[in-house]
Amino acid sequence: MIIGGFQDSKLSNSQTDMIEVKNIDKSFDGNQVLKNISAVFEDGKTNMIIGASGSGKTVLMKSIIGLHRIDNGRIEYDGRNLPDMRMKEIRILRREVGMLFQGSALFDSLSVLENVMYPLEMFSPVSKEEMEIRARFCLKHVNLEEQSFKLPPSEISGGMQKRVAIARAIALQPKYLFCDEPNSGLDPKTSLIIDRLIHDITVEFNITTIINSHDMNSVMEIGENIIFINKGEKAWEGTKEDIFHADSEELNNFVFASELYKKVKIAHQ
Amino acid sequence: MNIFQDAGKYVLLMKRVLVFPDRWRMFFRQFPKELEKLGLQSLPIVIIISVFIGAIMTIQTKLNTENPLLPAYSTGLVTRDTLLLEFSSTILCLILAGKIGSNIASEIGTMRITEQIDALEIMGVNSANYLILPKIIAFVVMVPFLVIFSMAVGLIGGYFVGVFTNIITTADYLLGIQYAFIPYYVFYSLVKSLVFAFLISSVAAYYGYYANGGALDVGKASTNAVVNSSILILFFNLLITNLMLN
């Protein structure tokens, strides 16, 4: 099915679009924040980077996107090494990327609908009518009601802002989706809705999704490939099932810090 | 050292700003909004300040030229030349540096700290060009009109206060503002204002674009933008005056 000039099916993005980071280091003013990190983020999966505040997970995500220039290592988008690219090439690559920011980062001066249409207007060759059809489709896909389309972002709730940001991120049918703390500031129920939405979109459109989080509910709900960062190093990697049997002390201290998760672990064992 | 670092970063930013837009359609959607915001919305302050300065200048000139050897029309002449040479370009731009500079720096700075600029970059948009170029061009386009308007309104302010307070006759004032008129002064004033407009908008955009932290830092960026663009205006005023009038 074609919606607003875009093909709405898994077939539109059926090739392998994984991201591979190899031995990356990053320092700020002599302070090494990332130490020799390697990981593979597979397509069609919700890959999660978890860790305590200040562990370096946001720096890792921003380095993968290219907002921070790494000191050493490789960041390969389906074989294309990001640090070797020129600015122009990076911009072209970024058109394949969607990102959900911690604070949604919606443009204040535009309405909800215009926010979603913005990337289409910048980069899509389709007509304005088709752009609007596509934007409306994306907004409805994230369960937003028609009456909110004309409102400015400041007049909708935090959860709705997150949904608009997801709609904007998927408007151009990205191959890669990055989510930085998608549940920050949201209540548990809304968090769950956002998590499931991200997961469903990842599977439906076969996107390589990387989520930065320290919310254990999210990890247990949608984490398929999980990387634990501790003090700038990759301390553990596995699935949400593996977490219960992990022998990493740092990971256990982080994941099973609350009484609830301690009980869950005991029950699981 | 910081001055050189800032200068280098400013030049690199301008290299990203002063290129053709990715999408002209988006530029022309933004451009009229900036014309309205930076130009038309500045008209009230330009009118108020120019009327009062023109009026005050007429009174002060009259008080300081109470000499039978000086012709009566000299009050109009001095008011006109002061407005043309200095007030309507330099002083007006210093005032606009406060209004427009803080507006641009805080707007772009807020976009920076709320990650809206990062969002543009992630989309593959040249955020510097998209956000800053329409502001610079709009302000550079609008400033000559504001300057001409300020000159006219200043002269009208001087006329009304002069005539209504009976310090000068209408005939003397009108003769004074036409006497020995040098059109080059208007040209000089417009050239200066174009340079100042570029400085105000680009320096403010620079401080906003590189703001980091929180609301306090946006305030600091806004203050730095106003202070530094004011200093640059004074420096370039000296430079241009020396080049064009000396």
Short mmCIF file of C-alpha atoms in Angstrom, two decimals:
data_model
loop_
_atom_site.label_atom_id
_atom_site.label_comp_id
_atom_site.label_asym_id
_atom_site.label_seq_id
_atom_site.Cartn_x
_atom_site.Cartn_y
_atom_site.Cartn_z
CA MET A 1 0.00 0.00 0.00
CA ILE A 2 1.31 3.45 -0.89
CA ILE A 3 0.64 6.20 1.67
CA GLY A 4 1.62 9.78 0.85
CA GLY A 5 4.19 8.61 -1.69
CA PHE A 6 5.68 6.10 0.74
CA GLN A 7 5.37 2.36 0.62
CA ASP A 8 3.80 1.14 3.82
CA SER A 9 5.21 -2.34 4.24
CA LYS A 10 8.21 -4.25 5.49
CA LEU A 11 9.24 -4.71 1.89
CA SER A 12 10.19 -1.05 1.70
CA ASN A 13 13.09 -1.71 4.06
CA SER A 14 13.81 -5.39 3.71
CA GLN A 15 17.62 -5.32 3.36
CA THR A 16 19.99 -5.71 6.32
CA ASP A 17 20.66 -2.38 8.00
CA MET A 18 22.64 -3.21 11.08
CA ILE A 19 24.98 -0.88 12.93
CA GLU A 20 28.31 -2.16 14.14
CA VAL A 21 30.60 -0.25 16.47
CA LYS A 22 34.17 -1.44 16.84
CA ASN A 23 36.58 -0.47 19.60
CA ILE A 24 35.39 3.08 20.04
CA ASP A 25 36.99 5.49 22.49
CA LYS A 26 35.82 8.97 23.37
CA SER A 27 37.35 11.53 25.73
CA PHE A 28 36.36 15.02 26.84
CA ASP A 29 39.21 17.25 28.04
CA GLY A 30 41.41 14.24 28.83
CA ASN A 31 38.61 12.43 30.68
CA GLN A 32 37.91 9.14 28.90
CA VAL A 33 34.16 8.60 28.78
CA LEU A 34 33.98 5.60 26.43
CA LYS A 35 36.57 2.84 26.57
CA ASN A 36 37.02 0.35 23.77
CA ILE A 37 33.34 -0.36 23.17
CA SER A 38 32.27 -2.82 20.50
CA ALA A 39 28.72 -3.90 19.76
CA VAL A 40 26.38 -5.00 17.01
CA PHE A 41 22.87 -3.52 16.73
CA GLU A 42 20.69 -5.72 14.58
CA ASP A 43 17.81 -4.64 12.37
CA GLY A 44 14.22 -5.49 13.31
CA LYS A 45 15.22 -5.62 16.96
CA THR A 46 14.95 -3.22 19.89
CA ASN A 47 18.58 -2.89 20.90
CA MET A 48 18.97 -1.29 24.32
CA ILE A 49 21.87 0.52 25.91
CA ILE A 50 21.41 0.52 29.67
CA GLY A 51 23.46 1.88 32.51
CA ALA A 52 23.40 4.24 35.46
CA SER A 53 23.31 8.01 35.02
CA GLY A 54 26.76 9.24 33.99
CA SER A 55 27.87 5.81 32.75
CA GLY A 56 28.40 7.11 29.20
CA LYS A 57 25.36 5.69 27.43
CA THR A 58 24.18 9.05 26.07
CA VAL A 59 27.71 9.82 24.84
CA LEU A 60 27.75 6.38 23.19
CA MET A 61 24.45 7.06 21.43
CA LYS A 62 25.48 10.56 20.33
CA SER A 63 28.79 9.15 19.08
CA ILE A 64 26.98 6.49 17.05
CA ILE A 65 24.82 9.17 15.43
CA GLY A 66 27.85 11.39 14.84
CA LEU A 67 26.92 14.25 17.16
CA HIS A 68 30.21 13.52 18.96
CA ARG A 69 33.36 12.74 17.00
CA ILE A 70 35.03 9.62 18.41
CA ASP A 71 38.78 9.40 19.15
CA ASN A 72 39.30 5.85 17.85
CA GLY A 73 37.33 3.01 16.35
CA ARG A 74 34.74 2.41 13.65
CA ILE A 75 31.00 3.00 13.48
CA GLU A 76 29.61 1.09 10.52
CA TYR A 77 26.16 1.68 9.11
CA ASP A 78 25.69 -1.36 6.93
CA GLY A 79 29.42 -1.29 6.16
CA ARG A 80 29.71 2.52 5.76
CA ASN A 81 32.15 3.88 8.34
CA LEU A 82 30.74 7.08 9.87
CA PRO A 83 34.06 8.65 11.06
CA ASP A 84 35.41 8.45 7.49
CA MET A 85 32.45 10.33 6.05
CA ARG A 86 32.44 13.99 5.04
CA MET A 87 29.80 16.31 6.48
CA LYS A 88 27.79 16.09 3.27
CA GLU A 89 27.83 12.28 3.39
CA ILE A 90 26.88 12.34 7.07
CA ARG A 91 23.88 14.55 6.24
CA ILE A 92 22.77 12.10 3.55
CA LEU A 93 23.16 9.19 5.99
CA ARG A 94 21.16 11.08 8.61
CA ARG A 95 18.20 11.20 6.28
CA GLU A 96 18.01 7.45 6.95
CA VAL A 97 17.94 8.11 10.69
CA GLY A 98 15.05 9.00 12.97
CA MET A 99 15.55 10.08 16.54
CA LEU A 100 13.33 10.39 19.56
CA PHE A 101 14.86 12.82 22.04
CA GLN A 102 14.51 12.74 25.80
CA GLY A 103 12.55 16.01 25.79
CA SER A 104 10.82 15.23 22.45
CA ALA A 105 12.56 18.25 20.80
CA LEU A 106 9.47 19.25 18.85
CA PHE A 107 9.65 22.61 17.07
CA ASP A 108 7.74 25.15 19.17
CA SER A 109 6.85 27.36 16.24
CA LEU A 110 5.11 24.56 14.30
CA SER A 111 1.89 22.69 14.96
CA VAL A 112 1.81 18.94 15.63
CA LEU A 113 1.02 18.20 11.99
CA GLU A 114 3.68 20.63 10.70
CA ASN A 115 6.27 19.01 12.97
CA VAL A 116 5.66 15.65 11.32
CA MET A 117 5.55 17.22 7.86
CA TYR A 118 8.83 19.05 8.44
CA PRO A 119 11.28 16.25 7.45
CA LEU A 120 9.05 15.46 4.46
CA GLU A 121 9.13 19.08 3.31
CA MET A 122 12.91 19.14 3.65
CA PHE A 123 13.75 15.91 1.90
CA SER A 124 10.78 14.32 0.21
CA PRO A 125 10.04 14.99 -3.47
CA VAL A 126 6.32 14.29 -3.08
CA SER A 127 3.60 16.96 -3.32
CA LYS A 128 2.35 18.89 -0.32
CA GLU A 129 -0.93 16.96 -0.34
CA GLU A 130 0.93 13.66 -0.27
CA MET A 131 3.12 14.95 2.56
CA GLU A 132 0.04 15.79 4.58
CA ILE A 133 -1.44 12.36 3.90
CA ARG A 134 1.81 10.74 5.05
CA ALA A 135 2.05 12.94 8.16
CA ARG A 136 -1.56 12.17 9.10
CA PHE A 137 -0.92 8.46 8.57
CA CYS A 138 2.13 8.59 10.89
CA LEU A 139 0.22 10.51 13.56
CA LYS A 140 -2.67 8.06 13.43
CA HIS A 141 -0.18 5.19 13.53
CA VAL A 142 0.99 6.45 16.92
CA ASN A 143 -2.65 6.72 18.07
CA LEU A 144 -3.01 10.49 18.06
CA GLU A 145 -6.44 12.01 17.62
CA GLU A 146 -7.25 14.34 14.73
CA GLN A 147 -8.15 17.25 17.04
CA SER A 148 -4.58 17.51 18.32
CA PHE A 149 -3.04 17.87 14.83
CA LYS A 150 -3.40 21.64 14.66
CA LEU A 151 -2.27 22.32 18.22
CA PRO A 152 1.21 23.60 19.10
CA PRO A 153 3.38 21.06 20.99
CA SER A 154 3.16 23.10 24.20
CA GLU A 155 -0.59 22.42 24.39
CA ILE A 156 -0.40 18.62 24.42
CA SER A 157 0.71 16.26 27.19
CA GLY A 158 4.22 14.83 27.57
CA GLY A 159 3.07 11.40 26.40
CA MET A 160 1.44 12.91 23.31
CA GLN A 161 4.59 14.92 22.59
CA LYS A 162 6.57 11.67 22.65
CA ARG A 163 4.14 10.14 20.19
CA VAL A 164 4.41 13.14 17.88
CA ALA A 165 8.20 12.84 18.09
CA ILE A 166 7.93 9.15 17.14
CA ALA A 167 5.63 10.05 14.23
CA ARG A 168 8.15 12.67 13.06
CA ALA A 169 11.00 10.17 13.43
CA ILE A 170 9.27 7.57 11.24
CA ALA A 171 7.85 10.02 8.67
CA LEU A 172 10.68 9.46 6.20
CA GLN A 173 10.71 5.70 6.80
CA PRO A 174 14.11 5.60 8.51
CA LYS A 175 16.35 2.58 8.47
CA TYR A 176 17.68 3.46 11.91
CA LEU A 177 15.75 4.74 14.93
CA PHE A 178 17.46 6.15 18.02
CA CYS A 179 15.54 6.77 21.23
CA ASP A 180 17.18 8.65 24.08
CA GLU A 181 15.39 7.94 27.37
CA PRO A 182 11.98 7.65 25.68
CA ASN A 183 10.15 7.23 29.00
CA SER A 184 11.69 10.06 30.92
CA GLY A 185 9.03 12.14 32.66
CA LEU A 186 6.18 9.77 31.78
CA ASP A 187 3.92 7.81 34.08
CA PRO A 188 4.29 3.97 34.07
CA LYS A 189 1.21 3.37 31.92
CA THR A 190 2.18 5.92 29.27
CA SER A 191 5.74 4.58 29.37
CA LEU A 192 4.44 1.13 28.56
CA ILE A 193 2.41 2.48 25.63
CA ILE A 194 5.46 4.31 24.24
CA ASP A 195 7.67 1.22 24.70
CA ARG A 196 5.22 -1.01 22.85
CA LEU A 197 4.80 1.57 20.13
CA ILE A 198 8.55 1.74 19.54
CA HIS A 199 8.78 -2.05 19.52
CA ASP A 200 5.85 -2.47 17.12
CA ILE A 201 7.26 0.13 14.72
CA THR A 202 10.69 -1.55 14.87
CA VAL A 203 9.25 -4.92 13.92
CA GLU A 204 6.70 -3.61 11.42
CA PHE A 205 9.15 -1.47 9.46
CA ASN A 206 12.20 -3.68 10.13
CA ILE A 207 14.13 -0.76 11.62
CA THR A 208 17.42 -0.95 13.51
CA THR A 209 16.33 0.59 16.80
CA ILE A 210 18.68 1.65 19.58
CA ILE A 211 17.16 2.75 22.86
CA ASN A 212 19.02 4.45 25.65
CA SER A 213 17.37 3.76 28.97
CA HIS A 214 17.77 3.15 32.64
CA ASP A 215 14.13 2.21 33.06
CA MET A 216 14.05 -1.48 34.00
CA ASN A 217 10.37 -1.77 33.07
CA SER A 218 11.32 -0.88 29.48
CA VAL A 219 14.20 -3.31 29.49
CA MET A 220 11.98 -6.16 30.64
CA GLU A 221 9.18 -5.18 28.28
CA ILE A 222 10.93 -4.69 24.96
CA GLY A 223 14.69 -5.29 25.39
CA GLU A 224 15.85 -7.87 22.86
CA ASN A 225 19.55 -7.15 22.60
CA ILE A 226 20.83 -5.38 25.72
CA ILE A 227 24.19 -3.74 26.32
CA PHE A 228 25.12 -2.68 29.83
CA ILE A 229 27.56 0.23 30.10
CA ASN A 230 29.43 0.78 33.33
CA LYS A 231 31.94 3.61 33.78
CA GLY A 232 32.36 3.97 30.03
CA GLU A 233 32.98 0.27 29.38
CA LYS A 234 30.74 -2.45 28.04
CA ALA A 235 30.28 -4.60 31.13
CA TRP A 236 27.69 -7.05 29.81
CA GLU A 237 25.64 -7.99 26.74
CA GLY A 238 22.68 -10.32 26.31
CA THR A 239 18.90 -10.64 26.16
CA LYS A 240 16.35 -9.79 28.84
CA GLU A 241 16.17 -13.49 29.72
CA ASP A 242 19.93 -13.64 30.19
CA ILE A 243 19.82 -10.80 32.74
CA PHE A 244 18.40 -13.15 35.39
CA HIS A 245 21.40 -15.45 35.07
CA ALA A 246 24.10 -12.82 34.57
CA ASP A 247 27.12 -13.09 36.82
CA SER A 248 28.20 -9.46 36.33
CA GLU A 249 28.18 -7.83 39.78
CA GLU A 250 27.80 -4.31 38.35
CA LEU A 251 24.82 -5.41 36.24
CA ASN A 252 23.13 -7.15 39.17
CA ASN A 253 23.65 -4.08 41.36
CA PHE A 254 22.09 -1.91 38.66
CA VAL A 255 19.20 -4.12 37.54
CA PHE A 256 18.19 -5.62 40.86
CA ALA A 257 18.62 -2.51 42.97
CA SER A 258 14.93 -2.36 43.89
CA GLU A 259 13.20 -4.82 46.19
CA LEU A 260 10.65 -5.54 43.47
CA TYR A 261 13.24 -6.70 40.96
CA LYS A 262 15.07 -8.70 43.64
CA LYS A 263 11.82 -10.60 44.21
CA VAL A 264 11.32 -10.98 40.45
CA LYS A 265 14.79 -12.46 40.15
CA ILE A 266 14.19 -14.92 42.98
CA ALA A 267 10.86 -15.91 41.43
CA HIS A 268 12.51 -16.33 38.05
CA GLN A 269 15.21 -18.58 39.44
CA MET B 1 43.00 33.14 23.71
CA ASN B 2 39.21 32.91 24.08
CA ILE B 3 38.78 35.81 21.69
CA PHE B 4 40.67 33.93 18.98
CA GLN B 5 38.75 30.73 19.69
CA ASP B 6 35.46 32.62 19.51
CA ALA B 7 36.52 34.38 16.30
CA GLY B 8 37.50 31.05 14.73
CA LYS B 9 34.25 29.38 15.77
CA TYR B 10 32.29 32.39 14.48
CA VAL B 11 34.00 32.20 11.07
CA LEU B 12 33.36 28.44 10.85
CA LEU B 13 29.72 28.98 11.77
CA MET B 14 29.35 31.68 9.11
CA LYS B 15 30.85 29.26 6.58
CA ARG B 16 27.93 26.93 7.32
CA VAL B 17 25.39 29.74 7.39
CA LEU B 18 26.32 31.61 4.24
CA VAL B 19 25.55 28.88 1.71
CA PHE B 20 22.50 28.29 -0.45
CA PRO B 21 19.62 26.76 1.54
CA ASP B 22 18.87 23.04 1.18
CA ARG B 23 15.30 23.94 0.24
CA TRP B 24 14.50 27.44 -1.05
CA ARG B 25 10.83 26.74 -0.33
CA MET B 26 11.61 26.42 3.38
CA PHE B 27 13.78 29.54 3.27
CA PHE B 28 11.03 31.61 1.70
CA ARG B 29 8.54 30.29 4.24
CA GLN B 30 10.79 31.46 7.07
CA PHE B 31 11.98 34.72 5.50
CA PRO B 32 8.71 36.76 5.64
CA LYS B 33 8.22 35.70 9.27
CA GLU B 34 11.68 37.06 10.11
CA LEU B 35 11.01 40.28 8.17
CA GLU B 36 7.94 40.78 10.29
CA LYS B 37 9.54 39.77 13.58
CA LEU B 38 12.88 41.55 13.22
CA GLY B 39 11.80 44.49 11.08
CA LEU B 40 8.16 45.44 11.42
CA GLN B 41 7.97 44.61 15.11
CA SER B 42 10.91 46.98 15.70
CA LEU B 43 9.00 49.94 14.23
CA PRO B 44 7.32 51.04 17.50
CA ILE B 45 10.62 51.32 19.37
CA VAL B 46 12.26 53.04 16.38
CA ILE B 47 9.43 55.60 16.25
CA ILE B 48 9.41 56.30 19.99
CA ILE B 49 13.18 56.67 20.30
CA SER B 50 13.61 58.69 17.10
CA VAL B 51 10.81 61.16 17.92
CA PHE B 52 12.20 61.82 21.37
CA ILE B 53 15.84 62.02 20.30
CA GLY B 54 14.93 64.37 17.42
CA ALA B 55 12.97 66.56 19.84
CA ILE B 56 15.65 66.58 22.53
CA MET B 57 18.35 67.29 19.98
CA THR B 58 16.44 70.31 18.68
CA ILE B 59 16.05 71.75 22.19
CA GLN B 60 19.69 71.11 23.16
CA THR B 61 21.04 72.45 19.89
CA LYS B 62 18.99 75.61 20.27
CA LEU B 63 20.20 76.08 23.86
CA ASN B 64 23.84 75.62 22.86
CA THR B 65 23.73 77.84 19.81
CA GLU B 66 22.20 80.93 21.39
CA ASN B 67 24.54 83.20 19.49
CA PRO B 68 23.46 86.12 17.25
CA LEU B 69 26.31 85.27 14.86
CA LEU B 70 24.83 81.85 14.15
CA PRO B 71 21.92 81.79 11.71
CA ALA B 72 18.52 80.74 13.09
CA TYR B 73 18.34 77.77 10.77
CA SER B 74 21.46 76.18 12.34
CA THR B 75 19.27 74.28 14.87
CA GLY B 76 17.55 72.37 12.05
CA LEU B 77 20.84 71.81 10.28
CA VAL B 78 22.62 70.36 13.35
CA THR B 79 19.60 68.19 14.23
CA ARG B 80 19.51 66.83 10.68
CA ASP B 81 23.24 66.08 10.45
CA THR B 82 23.34 64.44 13.88
CA LEU B 83 20.42 62.22 12.95
CA LEU B 84 21.86 61.39 9.53
CA LEU B 85 25.44 60.81 10.57
CA GLU B 86 25.20 59.13 13.94
CA PHE B 87 21.88 58.66 15.63
CA SER B 88 19.76 56.91 13.00
CA SER B 89 22.50 54.44 12.15
CA THR B 90 24.87 53.88 15.09
CA ILE B 91 22.75 54.72 18.13
CA LEU B 92 19.65 53.14 16.64
CA CYS B 93 21.61 49.96 15.86
CA LEU B 94 22.99 49.90 19.40
CA ILE B 95 19.42 49.99 20.65
CA LEU B 96 18.38 47.32 18.14
CA ALA B 97 21.34 45.20 19.28
CA GLY B 98 19.54 45.01 22.62
CA LYS B 99 16.16 44.17 21.17
CA ILE B 100 17.04 42.02 18.15
CA GLY B 101 20.28 40.58 19.54
CA SER B 102 18.69 39.25 22.70
CA ASN B 103 15.70 37.97 20.71
CA ILE B 104 17.85 35.98 18.27
CA ALA B 105 20.28 34.68 20.91
CA SER B 106 17.54 33.54 23.27
CA GLU B 107 15.44 31.96 20.52
CA ILE B 108 18.31 29.96 19.04
CA GLY B 109 19.78 29.27 22.50
CA THR B 110 16.47 27.81 23.69
CA MET B 111 16.32 25.64 20.58
CA ARG B 112 19.83 24.44 21.40
CA ILE B 113 19.17 23.48 25.01
CA THR B 114 15.85 21.81 24.18
CA GLU B 115 17.67 19.68 21.57
CA GLN B 116 15.67 21.15 18.66
CA ILE B 117 18.94 21.98 16.87
CA ASP B 118 20.17 18.42 17.45
CA ALA B 119 16.86 17.21 16.00
CA LEU B 120 17.49 19.27 12.85
CA GLU B 121 21.04 17.93 12.58
CA ILE B 122 19.86 14.34 12.99
CA MET B 123 17.40 14.89 10.15
CA GLY B 124 20.34 15.87 7.96
CA VAL B 125 19.40 19.57 7.88
CA ASN B 126 22.13 22.23 7.90
CA SER B 127 20.69 23.73 11.08
CA ALA B 128 22.96 26.78 11.04
CA ASN B 129 21.87 27.70 7.54
CA TYR B 130 18.20 26.92 8.14
CA LEU B 131 17.92 28.88 11.37
CA ILE B 132 20.37 31.74 10.94
CA LEU B 133 20.43 32.72 7.26
CA PRO B 134 16.79 33.95 7.08
CA LYS B 135 17.38 36.07 10.20
CA ILE B 136 20.57 37.68 8.87
CA ILE B 137 19.11 38.42 5.44
CA ALA B 138 15.80 39.66 6.86
CA PHE B 139 17.49 42.01 9.28
CA VAL B 140 19.97 43.29 6.69
CA VAL B 141 17.06 43.94 4.32
CA MET B 142 14.94 45.71 6.95
CA VAL B 143 17.56 47.88 8.64
CA PRO B 144 17.97 50.47 5.82
CA PHE B 145 14.20 51.07 5.93
CA LEU B 146 14.32 51.43 9.72
CA VAL B 147 17.21 53.87 9.42
CA ILE B 148 15.48 56.02 6.79
CA PHE B 149 12.30 55.87 8.84
CA SER B 150 14.19 56.90 11.97
CA MET B 151 15.73 59.89 10.15
CA ALA B 152 12.33 61.06 8.95
CA VAL B 153 10.58 60.54 12.28
CA GLY B 154 13.47 62.17 14.17
CA LEU B 155 13.22 65.27 11.99
CA ILE B 156 9.45 65.38 12.51
CA GLY B 157 9.97 65.08 16.30
CA GLY B 158 12.44 67.96 16.17
CA TYR B 159 10.01 70.02 14.13
CA PHE B 160 7.08 69.56 16.49
CA VAL B 161 9.01 70.34 19.67
CA GLY B 162 10.74 73.29 18.02
CA VAL B 163 7.53 74.84 16.75
CA PHE B 164 5.26 74.06 19.71
CA THR B 165 7.76 75.36 22.27
CA ASN B 166 8.46 78.40 20.12
CA ILE B 167 12.22 77.93 20.06
CA ILE B 168 12.35 77.95 16.28
CA THR B 169 10.02 78.98 13.49
CA THR B 170 8.72 76.52 10.94
CA ALA B 171 10.50 78.37 8.14
CA ASP B 172 13.87 78.35 9.95
CA TYR B 173 13.59 74.67 10.85
CA LEU B 174 12.63 73.66 7.32
CA LEU B 175 15.42 75.79 5.88
CA GLY B 176 17.89 74.25 8.33
CA ILE B 177 17.06 70.65 7.50
CA GLN B 178 17.45 71.40 3.77
CA TYR B 179 20.48 73.70 3.96
CA ALA B 180 23.79 72.30 2.61
CA PHE B 181 22.33 68.82 2.43
CA ILE B 182 24.91 66.21 1.47
CA PRO B 183 23.22 63.06 0.10
CA TYR B 184 26.45 61.12 0.68
CA TYR B 185 25.71 61.27 4.43
CA VAL B 186 22.62 59.15 3.87
CA PHE B 187 24.61 56.68 1.82
CA TYR B 188 27.30 56.55 4.53
CA SER B 189 24.65 55.99 7.16
CA LEU B 190 23.02 53.16 5.19
CA VAL B 191 26.36 51.43 4.57
CA LYS B 192 27.08 51.54 8.30
CA SER B 193 23.64 50.21 9.16
CA LEU B 194 24.03 47.26 6.77
CA VAL B 195 27.30 46.27 8.44
CA PHE B 196 25.78 46.72 11.90
CA ALA B 197 22.73 44.65 10.94
CA PHE B 198 24.96 41.79 9.85
CA LEU B 199 27.00 42.05 13.06
CA ILE B 200 23.97 42.16 15.35
CA SER B 201 22.20 39.19 13.76
CA SER B 202 25.26 37.00 13.18
CA VAL B 203 26.92 37.61 16.57
CA ALA B 204 23.63 36.99 18.40
CA ALA B 205 23.05 33.83 16.36
CA TYR B 206 26.58 32.67 17.19
CA TYR B 207 26.05 33.02 20.95
CA GLY B 208 22.64 31.36 20.76
CA TYR B 209 23.85 28.51 18.56
CA TYR B 210 26.67 27.60 20.93
CA ALA B 211 24.67 28.03 24.15
CA ASN B 212 24.80 25.01 26.40
CA GLY B 213 23.39 24.11 29.76
CA GLY B 214 20.06 25.49 30.91
CA ALA B 215 17.94 28.63 31.11
CA LEU B 216 20.69 30.54 32.93
CA ASP B 217 23.10 29.84 30.08
CA VAL B 218 20.59 31.09 27.53
CA GLY B 219 20.39 34.32 29.53
CA LYS B 220 24.18 34.50 29.59
CA ALA B 221 24.34 33.89 25.84
CA SER B 222 21.80 36.66 25.32
CA THR B 223 23.81 39.11 27.44
CA ASN B 224 27.07 38.19 25.68
CA ALA B 225 25.37 38.68 22.33
CA VAL B 226 24.20 42.20 23.21
CA VAL B 227 27.47 43.28 24.85
CA ASN B 228 29.76 41.94 22.15
CA SER B 229 27.69 43.11 19.20
CA SER B 230 27.55 46.59 20.80
CA ILE B 231 31.34 46.66 21.13
CA LEU B 232 31.70 45.50 17.52
CA ILE B 233 29.25 48.18 16.36
CA LEU B 234 31.37 50.89 18.01
CA PHE B 235 34.58 49.46 16.57
CA PHE B 236 33.17 49.17 13.04
CA ASN B 237 31.62 52.63 13.36
CA LEU B 238 35.10 54.04 13.89
CA LEU B 239 36.52 51.96 11.05
CA ILE B 240 33.81 52.82 8.51
CA THR B 241 33.78 56.50 9.48
CA ASN B 242 37.52 56.65 8.98
CA LEU B 243 37.22 54.92 5.62
CA MET B 244 34.23 56.84 4.28
CA LEU B 245 34.45 60.31 5.81
CA ASN B 246 38.09 60.91 6.61
#
